[in-house]
PDB file of C-alpha atoms in Angstrom:
ATOM      1  CA  UNK A   1       0.000   0.000   0.000  1.00  0.00           C
ATOM      2  CA  UNK A   2       1.598   3.241  -1.194  1.00  0.00           C
ATOM      3  CA  UNK A   3      -0.553   5.469   1.010  1.00  0.00           C
ATOM      4  CA  UNK A   4      -2.032   7.225  -2.025  1.00  0.00           C
ATOM      5  CA  UNK A   5      -5.742   6.694  -2.516  1.00  0.00           C
ATOM      6  CA  UNK A   6      -7.781   7.206  -5.649  1.00  0.00           C
ATOM      7  CA  UNK A   7     -11.506   7.131  -6.179  1.00  0.00           C
ATOM      8  CA  UNK A   8     -13.393   5.758  -7.926  1.00  0.00           C
ATOM      9  CA  UNK A   9     -11.623   2.566  -8.917  1.00  0.00           C
ATOM     10  CA  UNK A  10     -13.681   2.162 -12.085  1.00  0.00           C
ATOM     11  CA  UNK A  11     -15.740   4.629 -14.064  1.00  0.00           C
ATOM     12  CA  UNK A  12     -17.880   3.930 -17.103  1.00  0.00           C
ATOM     13  CA  UNK A  13     -19.422   6.869 -18.907  1.00  0.00           C
ATOM     14  CA  UNK A  14     -20.610   7.974 -22.316  1.00  0.00           C
ATOM     15  CA  UNK A  15     -18.980  10.201 -24.886  1.00  0.00           C
ATOM     16  CA  UNK A  16     -19.531  13.880 -24.286  1.00  0.00           C
ATOM     17  CA  UNK A  17     -19.834  13.491 -20.532  1.00  0.00           C
ATOM     18  CA  UNK A  18     -17.719  14.982 -17.760  1.00  0.00           C
ATOM     19  CA  UNK A  19     -16.101  13.082 -14.874  1.00  0.00           C
ATOM     20  CA  UNK A  20     -14.017  13.918 -11.827  1.00  0.00           C
ATOM     21  CA  UNK A  21     -11.257  11.697 -10.503  1.00  0.00           C
ATOM     22  CA  UNK A  22     -10.089  12.181  -6.947  1.00  0.00           C
ATOM     23  CA  UNK A  23      -6.720  11.600  -5.314  1.00  0.00           C
ATOM     24  CA  UNK A  24      -5.495  11.821  -1.734  1.00  0.00           C
ATOM     25  CA  UNK A  25      -1.713  11.949  -1.441  1.00  0.00           C
ATOM     26  CA  UNK A  26       0.418  10.314   1.209  1.00  0.00           C
ATOM     27  CA  UNK A  27       0.391  12.114   4.515  1.00  0.00           C
ATOM     28  CA  UNK A  28       2.831  15.011   4.368  1.00  0.00           C
ATOM     29  CA  UNK A  29       3.443  14.929   0.613  1.00  0.00           C
ATOM     30  CA  UNK A  30       2.922  18.332  -0.976  1.00  0.00           C
ATOM     31  CA  UNK A  31       3.318  17.306  -4.618  1.00  0.00           C
ATOM     32  CA  UNK A  32       0.663  15.515  -6.625  1.00  0.00           C
ATOM     33  CA  UNK A  33       1.118  14.221 -10.164  1.00  0.00           C
ATOM     34  CA  UNK A  34      -1.405  12.880 -12.650  1.00  0.00           C
ATOM     35  CA  UNK A  35      -0.534  10.309 -15.303  1.00  0.00           C
ATOM     36  CA  UNK A  36      -2.511   8.640 -18.059  1.00  0.00           C
ATOM     37  CA  UNK A  37      -1.734   5.069 -19.070  1.00  0.00           C
ATOM     38  CA  UNK A  38      -3.137   3.728 -22.319  1.00  0.00           C
ATOM     39  CA  UNK A  39      -2.145   0.929 -24.668  1.00  0.00           C
ATOM     40  CA  UNK A  40      -1.236   3.227 -27.555  1.00  0.00           C
ATOM     41  CA  UNK A  41       0.341   6.155 -25.665  1.00  0.00           C
ATOM     42  CA  UNK A  42       1.905   4.317 -22.749  1.00  0.00           C
ATOM     43  CA  UNK A  43       2.379   6.140 -19.456  1.00  0.00           C
ATOM     44  CA  UNK A  44       2.204   9.890 -19.953  1.00  0.00           C
ATOM     45  CA  UNK A  45       2.639  12.715 -17.466  1.00  0.00           C
ATOM     46  CA  UNK A  46      -0.305  15.079 -17.413  1.00  0.00           C
ATOM     47  CA  UNK A  47       0.196  17.665 -14.699  1.00  0.00           C
ATOM     48  CA  UNK A  48       1.853  18.369 -11.336  1.00  0.00           C
ATOM     49  CA  UNK A  49       0.642  20.425  -8.403  1.00  0.00           C
ATOM     50  CA  UNK A  50       2.708  21.509  -5.450  1.00  0.00           C
ATOM     51  CA  UNK A  51       0.976  22.795  -2.346  1.00  0.00           C
ATOM     52  CA  UNK A  52      -1.987  24.046  -4.327  1.00  0.00           C
ATOM     53  CA  UNK A  53      -0.074  25.602  -7.202  1.00  0.00           C
ATOM     54  CA  UNK A  54       0.357  24.183 -10.690  1.00  0.00           C
ATOM     55  CA  UNK A  55       4.043  23.328 -11.037  1.00  0.00           C
ATOM     56  CA  UNK A  56       4.431  21.498 -14.361  1.00  0.00           C
ATOM     57  CA  UNK A  57       2.296  20.572 -17.319  1.00  0.00           C
ATOM     58  CA  UNK A  58       2.731  17.677 -19.711  1.00  0.00           C
ATOM     59  CA  UNK A  59       0.562  16.247 -22.446  1.00  0.00           C
ATOM     60  CA  UNK A  60      -2.703  17.363 -20.932  1.00  0.00           C
ATOM     61  CA  UNK A  61      -5.577  18.144 -23.256  1.00  0.00           C
ATOM     62  CA  UNK A  62      -7.451  21.435 -22.955  1.00  0.00           C
ATOM     63  CA  UNK A  63     -10.588  19.421 -22.109  1.00  0.00           C
ATOM     64  CA  UNK A  64      -8.804  18.210 -18.973  1.00  0.00           C
ATOM     65  CA  UNK A  65      -8.113  20.276 -15.884  1.00  0.00           C
ATOM     66  CA  UNK A  66      -6.900  19.645 -12.372  1.00  0.00           C
ATOM     67  CA  UNK A  67      -6.637  21.355  -9.047  1.00  0.00           C
ATOM     68  CA  UNK A  68      -5.178  20.755  -5.614  1.00  0.00           C
ATOM     69  CA  UNK A  69      -7.153  21.823  -2.592  1.00  0.00           C
ATOM     70  CA  UNK A  70      -5.916  23.265   0.748  1.00  0.00           C
ATOM     71  CA  UNK A  71      -6.105  19.801   2.337  1.00  0.00           C
ATOM     72  CA  UNK A  72      -3.771  18.678  -0.487  1.00  0.00           C
ATOM     73  CA  UNK A  73      -6.157  16.277  -2.163  1.00  0.00           C
ATOM     74  CA  UNK A  74      -6.385  16.704  -5.907  1.00  0.00           C
ATOM     75  CA  UNK A  75      -9.038  16.298  -8.553  1.00  0.00           C
ATOM     76  CA  UNK A  76      -8.660  15.678 -12.268  1.00  0.00           C
ATOM     77  CA  UNK A  77     -11.617  16.840 -14.333  1.00  0.00           C
ATOM     78  CA  UNK A  78     -12.153  15.342 -17.764  1.00  0.00           C
ATOM     79  CA  UNK A  79     -14.844  16.876 -19.968  1.00  0.00           C
ATOM     80  CA  UNK A  80     -16.340  16.333 -23.426  1.00  0.00           C
ATOM     81  CA  UNK A  81     -15.103  12.775 -23.169  1.00  0.00           C
ATOM     82  CA  UNK A  82     -14.111  10.862 -26.267  1.00  0.00           C
ATOM     83  CA  UNK A  83     -13.579   7.153 -26.815  1.00  0.00           C
ATOM     84  CA  UNK A  84      -9.844   7.763 -26.908  1.00  0.00           C
ATOM     85  CA  UNK A  85      -9.882   9.068 -23.340  1.00  0.00           C
ATOM     86  CA  UNK A  86     -10.466   5.528 -22.091  1.00  0.00           C
ATOM     87  CA  UNK A  87      -7.401   4.766 -20.006  1.00  0.00           C
ATOM     88  CA  UNK A  88      -6.009   4.147 -16.562  1.00  0.00           C
ATOM     89  CA  UNK A  89      -5.418   7.406 -14.697  1.00  0.00           C
ATOM     90  CA  UNK A  90      -2.835   7.361 -11.948  1.00  0.00           C
ATOM     91  CA  UNK A  91      -2.176   9.850  -9.253  1.00  0.00           C
ATOM     92  CA  UNK A  92       1.203   9.947  -7.527  1.00  0.00           C
ATOM     93  CA  UNK A  93       2.591  11.979  -4.685  1.00  0.00           C
ATOM     94  CA  UNK A  94       6.058  12.811  -3.479  1.00  0.00           C
ATOM     95  CA  UNK A  95       8.045  14.627  -0.875  1.00  0.00           C
ATOM     96  CA  UNK A  96      10.235  17.276  -2.467  1.00  0.00           C
ATOM     97  CA  UNK A  97      13.425  16.000  -0.882  1.00  0.00           C
ATOM     98  CA  UNK A  98      13.935  12.967  -3.116  1.00  0.00           C
ATOM     99  CA  UNK A  99      13.796  13.624  -6.856  1.00  0.00           C
ATOM    100  CA  UNK A 100      11.654  11.215  -8.829  1.00  0.00           C
ATOM    101  CA  UNK A 101      10.615   9.089  -5.876  1.00  0.00           C
ATOM    102  CA  UNK A 102       6.910   9.124  -6.490  1.00  0.00           C
ATOM    103  CA  UNK A 103       4.297   6.988  -4.770  1.00  0.00           C
ATOM    104  CA  UNK A 104       1.519   5.852  -7.056  1.00  0.00           C
ATOM    105  CA  UNK A 105      -2.081   5.188  -6.246  1.00  0.00           C
ATOM    106  CA  UNK A 106      -3.924   2.137  -7.597  1.00  0.00           C
ATOM    107  CA  UNK A 107      -5.441   4.139 -10.462  1.00  0.00           C
ATOM    108  CA  UNK A 108      -8.884   4.869 -11.830  1.00  0.00           C
ATOM    109  CA  UNK A 109      -9.905   2.922 -14.899  1.00  0.00           C
ATOM    110  CA  UNK A 110     -12.034   5.113 -17.139  1.00  0.00           C
ATOM    111  CA  UNK A 111     -14.081   3.534 -19.891  1.00  0.00           C
ATOM    112  CA  UNK A 112     -15.836   5.840 -22.340  1.00  0.00           C
ATOM    113  CA  UNK A 113     -18.559   4.152 -24.394  1.00  0.00           C
TER     114      UNK A 113
ATOM    115  CA  UNK B   1      13.291  17.191 -23.603  1.00  0.00           C
ATOM    116  CA  UNK B   2      13.910  13.593 -22.655  1.00  0.00           C
ATOM    117  CA  UNK B   3      12.872  10.294 -24.151  1.00  0.00           C
ATOM    118  CA  UNK B   4      13.237   6.676 -23.070  1.00  0.00           C
ATOM    119  CA  UNK B   5      13.424   3.548 -25.205  1.00  0.00           C
ATOM    120  CA  UNK B   6      12.907   0.148 -23.693  1.00  0.00           C
ATOM    121  CA  UNK B   7      14.300  -2.216 -26.231  1.00  0.00           C
ATOM    122  CA  UNK B   8      12.143  -5.233 -25.430  1.00  0.00           C
ATOM    123  CA  UNK B   9       8.384  -5.108 -25.071  1.00  0.00           C
ATOM    124  CA  UNK B  10       8.261  -8.649 -23.667  1.00  0.00           C
ATOM    125  CA  UNK B  11      10.869 -10.824 -21.990  1.00  0.00           C
ATOM    126  CA  UNK B  12      10.056 -14.421 -21.086  1.00  0.00           C
ATOM    127  CA  UNK B  13      12.494 -16.255 -18.813  1.00  0.00           C
ATOM    128  CA  UNK B  14      12.529 -19.394 -16.759  1.00  0.00           C
ATOM    129  CA  UNK B  15      12.426 -19.261 -12.986  1.00  0.00           C
ATOM    130  CA  UNK B  16      15.878 -18.942 -11.359  1.00  0.00           C
ATOM    131  CA  UNK B  17      17.422 -17.725 -14.627  1.00  0.00           C
ATOM    132  CA  UNK B  18      19.134 -14.330 -14.858  1.00  0.00           C
ATOM    133  CA  UNK B  19      17.416 -11.475 -16.643  1.00  0.00           C
ATOM    134  CA  UNK B  20      18.359  -8.124 -18.139  1.00  0.00           C
ATOM    135  CA  UNK B  21      15.819  -5.502 -19.164  1.00  0.00           C
ATOM    136  CA  UNK B  22      17.308  -2.895 -21.451  1.00  0.00           C
ATOM    137  CA  UNK B  23      16.747   0.833 -21.314  1.00  0.00           C
ATOM    138  CA  UNK B  24      18.285   3.644 -23.353  1.00  0.00           C
ATOM    139  CA  UNK B  25      17.527   7.305 -22.897  1.00  0.00           C
ATOM    140  CA  UNK B  26      18.018  10.535 -24.754  1.00  0.00           C
ATOM    141  CA  UNK B  27      18.392  13.924 -23.123  1.00  0.00           C
ATOM    142  CA  UNK B  28      20.041  17.256 -23.800  1.00  0.00           C
ATOM    143  CA  UNK B  29      20.542  17.796 -20.058  1.00  0.00           C
ATOM    144  CA  UNK B  30      21.749  15.698 -17.146  1.00  0.00           C
ATOM    145  CA  UNK B  31      19.145  13.329 -15.809  1.00  0.00           C
ATOM    146  CA  UNK B  32      18.156  11.175 -12.912  1.00  0.00           C
ATOM    147  CA  UNK B  33      17.200   7.602 -13.827  1.00  0.00           C
ATOM    148  CA  UNK B  34      14.634   5.236 -12.381  1.00  0.00           C
ATOM    149  CA  UNK B  35      13.087   1.817 -12.724  1.00  0.00           C
ATOM    150  CA  UNK B  36       9.488   1.334 -11.622  1.00  0.00           C
ATOM    151  CA  UNK B  37       7.555  -1.953 -11.459  1.00  0.00           C
ATOM    152  CA  UNK B  38       3.837  -2.453 -11.993  1.00  0.00           C
ATOM    153  CA  UNK B  39       2.352  -5.688 -10.695  1.00  0.00           C
ATOM    154  CA  UNK B  40      -0.964  -6.804 -12.217  1.00  0.00           C
ATOM    155  CA  UNK B  41      -3.846  -4.491 -11.298  1.00  0.00           C
ATOM    156  CA  UNK B  42      -1.658  -2.243  -9.172  1.00  0.00           C
ATOM    157  CA  UNK B  43      -0.008   1.144  -9.363  1.00  0.00           C
ATOM    158  CA  UNK B  44       3.677   1.653 -10.007  1.00  0.00           C
ATOM    159  CA  UNK B  45       6.291   1.084  -7.327  1.00  0.00           C
ATOM    160  CA  UNK B  46       9.851   2.422  -7.317  1.00  0.00           C
ATOM    161  CA  UNK B  47      12.435  -0.355  -7.741  1.00  0.00           C
ATOM    162  CA  UNK B  48      15.599   1.716  -7.755  1.00  0.00           C
ATOM    163  CA  UNK B  49      17.028   5.068  -8.712  1.00  0.00           C
ATOM    164  CA  UNK B  50      20.264   6.642  -9.881  1.00  0.00           C
ATOM    165  CA  UNK B  51      20.795  10.196  -8.691  1.00  0.00           C
ATOM    166  CA  UNK B  52      24.594  10.445  -8.520  1.00  0.00           C
ATOM    167  CA  UNK B  53      27.663   8.584  -7.311  1.00  0.00           C
ATOM    168  CA  UNK B  54      28.257   4.903  -7.970  1.00  0.00           C
ATOM    169  CA  UNK B  55      26.947   3.855 -11.351  1.00  0.00           C
ATOM    170  CA  UNK B  56      25.786   0.500  -9.998  1.00  0.00           C
ATOM    171  CA  UNK B  57      22.654   0.902  -7.949  1.00  0.00           C
ATOM    172  CA  UNK B  58      20.829  -1.726  -5.979  1.00  0.00           C
ATOM    173  CA  UNK B  59      17.105  -1.752  -5.418  1.00  0.00           C
ATOM    174  CA  UNK B  60      14.402  -3.806  -3.820  1.00  0.00           C
ATOM    175  CA  UNK B  61      13.731  -7.486  -4.496  1.00  0.00           C
ATOM    176  CA  UNK B  62      17.305  -8.210  -5.572  1.00  0.00           C
ATOM    177  CA  UNK B  63      17.299  -5.971  -8.652  1.00  0.00           C
ATOM    178  CA  UNK B  64      20.205  -3.776  -9.672  1.00  0.00           C
ATOM    179  CA  UNK B  65      20.918  -1.415 -12.535  1.00  0.00           C
ATOM    180  CA  UNK B  66      23.989   0.134 -14.061  1.00  0.00           C
ATOM    181  CA  UNK B  67      24.156   3.663 -15.403  1.00  0.00           C
ATOM    182  CA  UNK B  68      26.352   4.000 -18.469  1.00  0.00           C
ATOM    183  CA  UNK B  69      26.669   7.638 -19.447  1.00  0.00           C
ATOM    184  CA  UNK B  70      28.613   7.050 -22.667  1.00  0.00           C
ATOM    185  CA  UNK B  71      26.012   4.604 -23.930  1.00  0.00           C
ATOM    186  CA  UNK B  72      23.101   6.512 -22.353  1.00  0.00           C
ATOM    187  CA  UNK B  73      21.820   3.273 -20.914  1.00  0.00           C
ATOM    188  CA  UNK B  74      20.381   2.133 -17.620  1.00  0.00           C
ATOM    189  CA  UNK B  75      19.830  -1.625 -17.871  1.00  0.00           C
ATOM    190  CA  UNK B  76      18.065  -3.525 -15.119  1.00  0.00           C
ATOM    191  CA  UNK B  77      19.351  -6.924 -14.001  1.00  0.00           C
ATOM    192  CA  UNK B  78      18.541  -9.703 -11.601  1.00  0.00           C
ATOM    193  CA  UNK B  79      20.754 -12.790 -11.232  1.00  0.00           C
ATOM    194  CA  UNK B  80      17.918 -15.192 -10.436  1.00  0.00           C
ATOM    195  CA  UNK B  81      14.253 -14.434 -11.004  1.00  0.00           C
ATOM    196  CA  UNK B  82      11.229 -15.735  -9.164  1.00  0.00           C
ATOM    197  CA  UNK B  83       7.648 -16.275 -10.261  1.00  0.00           C
ATOM    198  CA  UNK B  84       6.672 -13.256  -8.166  1.00  0.00           C
ATOM    199  CA  UNK B  85       8.800 -11.008 -10.405  1.00  0.00           C
ATOM    200  CA  UNK B  86       6.207 -11.340 -13.156  1.00  0.00           C
ATOM    201  CA  UNK B  87       5.213  -7.735 -13.828  1.00  0.00           C
ATOM    202  CA  UNK B  88       5.647  -4.793 -16.161  1.00  0.00           C
ATOM    203  CA  UNK B  89       8.838  -2.798 -15.700  1.00  0.00           C
ATOM    204  CA  UNK B  90       9.191   0.840 -16.648  1.00  0.00           C
ATOM    205  CA  UNK B  91      12.383   2.802 -17.095  1.00  0.00           C
ATOM    206  CA  UNK B  92      12.041   6.549 -16.480  1.00  0.00           C
ATOM    207  CA  UNK B  93      14.125   9.707 -16.577  1.00  0.00           C
ATOM    208  CA  UNK B  94      13.823  13.115 -15.010  1.00  0.00           C
ATOM    209  CA  UNK B  95      15.853  16.194 -15.874  1.00  0.00           C
ATOM    210  CA  UNK B  96      18.011  17.373 -12.991  1.00  0.00           C
ATOM    211  CA  UNK B  97      16.938  20.938 -13.653  1.00  0.00           C
ATOM    212  CA  UNK B  98      13.411  22.069 -14.295  1.00  0.00           C
ATOM    213  CA  UNK B  99      10.098  20.316 -13.788  1.00  0.00           C
ATOM    214  CA  UNK B 100      10.017  17.216 -11.609  1.00  0.00           C
ATOM    215  CA  UNK B 101       8.217  15.126 -14.154  1.00  0.00           C
ATOM    216  CA  UNK B 102       9.017  11.540 -15.000  1.00  0.00           C
ATOM    217  CA  UNK B 103       9.278  10.507 -18.638  1.00  0.00           C
ATOM    218  CA  UNK B 104       8.573   6.802 -18.961  1.00  0.00           C
ATOM    219  CA  UNK B 105       9.506   4.209 -21.520  1.00  0.00           C
ATOM    220  CA  UNK B 106       6.869   1.976 -23.051  1.00  0.00           C
ATOM    221  CA  UNK B 107       7.440  -0.776 -20.525  1.00  0.00           C
ATOM    222  CA  UNK B 108       8.777  -4.336 -20.644  1.00  0.00           C
ATOM    223  CA  UNK B 109       6.528  -7.193 -19.670  1.00  0.00           C
ATOM    224  CA  UNK B 110       8.569  -9.769 -17.767  1.00  0.00           C
ATOM    225  CA  UNK B 111       7.028 -13.228 -17.702  1.00  0.00           C
ATOM    226  CA  UNK B 112       8.567 -15.903 -15.511  1.00  0.00           C
ATOM    227  CA  UNK B 113       7.899 -19.481 -16.528  1.00  0.00           C
ATOM    228  CA  UNK B 114       8.251 -22.360 -14.048  1.00  0.00           C
TER     229      UNK B 114
END
């Protein structure tokens, strides 16, 4: 158990809909990262937040947005969903002291039908 | 920008045999290097990391990796594998300067046969 929790575990929705994925980082970790894992694109970095502020952006679509709240949990919002958005979405957290040592949650599997 | 190439998408080996999973990277800046493992239906877990110092790094579960700067490689090895090592292994890099984002390779599926 990494200490990172993600809800829901599975999500099935239709094209055009909007969903929210939630992540609670490990206790004390200020950084939260979102990744998308799909068969064709592999594991891709989407976005990083540090203590409520956006710190880095990767291959995140404009239809996607994220935020980190004062209690440090984070939400990833996906809107106008397309079939190609079906993927496993991981959240990870880290302490700033050790570069690259990120703790991953179990993921949310999103299926868009 | 960085990129990672994992040279084998699948590696089947017999139990107790040695294994090497190959990883090459490309970067215009100095990088940190990592191997992560993903067991079935789980998130990723850090196996080992190279930040600086000795080029041979040891990780959990008996794995080790060697950083070769001239060949821009970071191959993962284990002298004797176990059934429980069956998983997907991801090599990743992170630039020393700038954003703390991991760039992953496509993954290598390691299958251990009895």
